[in-house]
PDB file of C-alpha atoms in Angstrom:
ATOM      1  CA  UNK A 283      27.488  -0.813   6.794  1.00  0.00           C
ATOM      2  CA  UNK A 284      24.461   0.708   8.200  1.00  0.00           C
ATOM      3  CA  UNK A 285      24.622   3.752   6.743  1.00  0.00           C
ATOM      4  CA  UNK A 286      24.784   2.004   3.480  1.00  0.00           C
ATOM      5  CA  UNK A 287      22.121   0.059   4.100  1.00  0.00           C
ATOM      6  CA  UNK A 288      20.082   2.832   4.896  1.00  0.00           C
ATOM      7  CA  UNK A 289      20.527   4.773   1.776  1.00  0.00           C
ATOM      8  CA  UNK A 290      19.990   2.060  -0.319  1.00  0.00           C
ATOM      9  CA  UNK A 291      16.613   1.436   1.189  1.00  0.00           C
ATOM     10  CA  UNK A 292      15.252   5.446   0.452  1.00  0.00           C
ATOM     11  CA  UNK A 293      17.146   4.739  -3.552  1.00  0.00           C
ATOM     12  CA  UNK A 294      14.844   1.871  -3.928  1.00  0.00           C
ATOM     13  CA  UNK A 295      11.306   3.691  -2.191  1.00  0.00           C
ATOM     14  CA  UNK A 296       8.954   4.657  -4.657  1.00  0.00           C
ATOM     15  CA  UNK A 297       6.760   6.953  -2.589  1.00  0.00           C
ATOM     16  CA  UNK A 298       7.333   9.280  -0.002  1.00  0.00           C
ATOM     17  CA  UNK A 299       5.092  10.661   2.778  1.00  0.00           C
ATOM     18  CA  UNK A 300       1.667  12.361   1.395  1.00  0.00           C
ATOM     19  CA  UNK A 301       2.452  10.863  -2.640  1.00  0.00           C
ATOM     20  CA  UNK A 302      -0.420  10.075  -4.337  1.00  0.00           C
ATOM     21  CA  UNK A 303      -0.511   6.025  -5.119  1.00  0.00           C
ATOM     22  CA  UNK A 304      -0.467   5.657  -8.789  1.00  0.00           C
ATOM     23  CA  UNK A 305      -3.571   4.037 -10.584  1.00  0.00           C
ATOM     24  CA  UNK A 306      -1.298   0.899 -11.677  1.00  0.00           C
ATOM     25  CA  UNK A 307       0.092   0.409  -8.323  1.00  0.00           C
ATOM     26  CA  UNK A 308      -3.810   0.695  -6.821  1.00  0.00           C
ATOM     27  CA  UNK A 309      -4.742  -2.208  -9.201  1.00  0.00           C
ATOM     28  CA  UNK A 310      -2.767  -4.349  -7.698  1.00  0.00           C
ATOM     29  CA  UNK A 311      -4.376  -7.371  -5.772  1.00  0.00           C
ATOM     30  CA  UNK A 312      -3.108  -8.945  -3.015  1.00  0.00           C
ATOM     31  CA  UNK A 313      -4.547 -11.530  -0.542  1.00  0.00           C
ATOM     32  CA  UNK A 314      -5.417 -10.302   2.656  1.00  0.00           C
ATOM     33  CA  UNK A 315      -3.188 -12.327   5.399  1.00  0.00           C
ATOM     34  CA  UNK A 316      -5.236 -10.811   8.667  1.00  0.00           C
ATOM     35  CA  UNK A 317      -7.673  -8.056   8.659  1.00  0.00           C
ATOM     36  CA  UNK A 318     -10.118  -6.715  10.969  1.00  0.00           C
ATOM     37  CA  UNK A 319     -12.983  -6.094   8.206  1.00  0.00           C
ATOM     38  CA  UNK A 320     -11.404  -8.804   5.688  1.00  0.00           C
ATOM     39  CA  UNK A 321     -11.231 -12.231   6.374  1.00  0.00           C
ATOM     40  CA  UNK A 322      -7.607 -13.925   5.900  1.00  0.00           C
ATOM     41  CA  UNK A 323      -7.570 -15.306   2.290  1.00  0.00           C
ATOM     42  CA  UNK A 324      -9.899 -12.936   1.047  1.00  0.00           C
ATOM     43  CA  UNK A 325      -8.124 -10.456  -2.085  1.00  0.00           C
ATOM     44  CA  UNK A 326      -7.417  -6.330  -1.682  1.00  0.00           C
ATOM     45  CA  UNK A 327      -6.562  -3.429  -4.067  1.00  0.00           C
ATOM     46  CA  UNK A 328      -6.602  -0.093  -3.308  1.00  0.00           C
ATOM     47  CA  UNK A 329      -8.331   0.473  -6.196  1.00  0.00           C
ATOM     48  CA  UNK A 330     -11.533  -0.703  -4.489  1.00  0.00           C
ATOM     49  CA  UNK A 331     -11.476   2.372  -2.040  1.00  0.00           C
ATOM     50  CA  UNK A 332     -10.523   4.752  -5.240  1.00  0.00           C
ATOM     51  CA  UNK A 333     -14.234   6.240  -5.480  1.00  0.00           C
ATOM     52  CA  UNK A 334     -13.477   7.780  -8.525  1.00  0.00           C
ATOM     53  CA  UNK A 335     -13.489   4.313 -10.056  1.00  0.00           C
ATOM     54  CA  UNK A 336     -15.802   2.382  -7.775  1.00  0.00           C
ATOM     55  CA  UNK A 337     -19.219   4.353  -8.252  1.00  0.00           C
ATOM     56  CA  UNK A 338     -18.325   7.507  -5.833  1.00  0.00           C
ATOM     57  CA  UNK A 339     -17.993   5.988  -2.498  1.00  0.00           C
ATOM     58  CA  UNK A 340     -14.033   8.045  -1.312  1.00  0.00           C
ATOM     59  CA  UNK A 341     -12.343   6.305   1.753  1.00  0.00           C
ATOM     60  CA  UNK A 342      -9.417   8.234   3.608  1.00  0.00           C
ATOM     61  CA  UNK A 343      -6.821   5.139   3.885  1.00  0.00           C
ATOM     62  CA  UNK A 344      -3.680   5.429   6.502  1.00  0.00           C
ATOM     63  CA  UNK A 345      -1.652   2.505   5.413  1.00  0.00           C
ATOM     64  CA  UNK A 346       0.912   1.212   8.365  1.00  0.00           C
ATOM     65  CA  UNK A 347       3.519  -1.247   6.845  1.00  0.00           C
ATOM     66  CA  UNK A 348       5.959  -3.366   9.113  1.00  0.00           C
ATOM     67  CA  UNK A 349       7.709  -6.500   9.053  1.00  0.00           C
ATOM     68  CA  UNK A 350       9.521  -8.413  11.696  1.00  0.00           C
ATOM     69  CA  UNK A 351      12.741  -9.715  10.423  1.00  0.00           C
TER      70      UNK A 351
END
């Protein structure tokens, strides 16, 4: 069972370590749920940071996902 599990978790990934995010998926907005520099309620998109869309300013991002089940 767990090595089914684990495969179908890397069918369903989309990216894969140093991928570049898509435009569409940087457009995306969510709302921020706790953030050092955002305030809780406040809405993100990558495509903020993307400084060849927001007037120049580039941002390196390192983007740490987890979730306690």
């Amino acid at each position: 069972l767990s090595v089914f599990i684990i495969l179908v978790s890397f069918a369903f990934s989309s990216y894969n370590v140093g991928q570049t995010i898509s435009i569409s998926d940087q457009q995306l907005t969510k709302e921020v749920c706790y953030g050092h520099s955002l305030n809780a309620g406040d809405d993100f998109s990558l495509y903020d940071l993307n400084g060849a869309y927001n007037g120049g300013e580039y941002h390196v991002i390192f983007l740490d996902l987890s979730a306690t089940w």
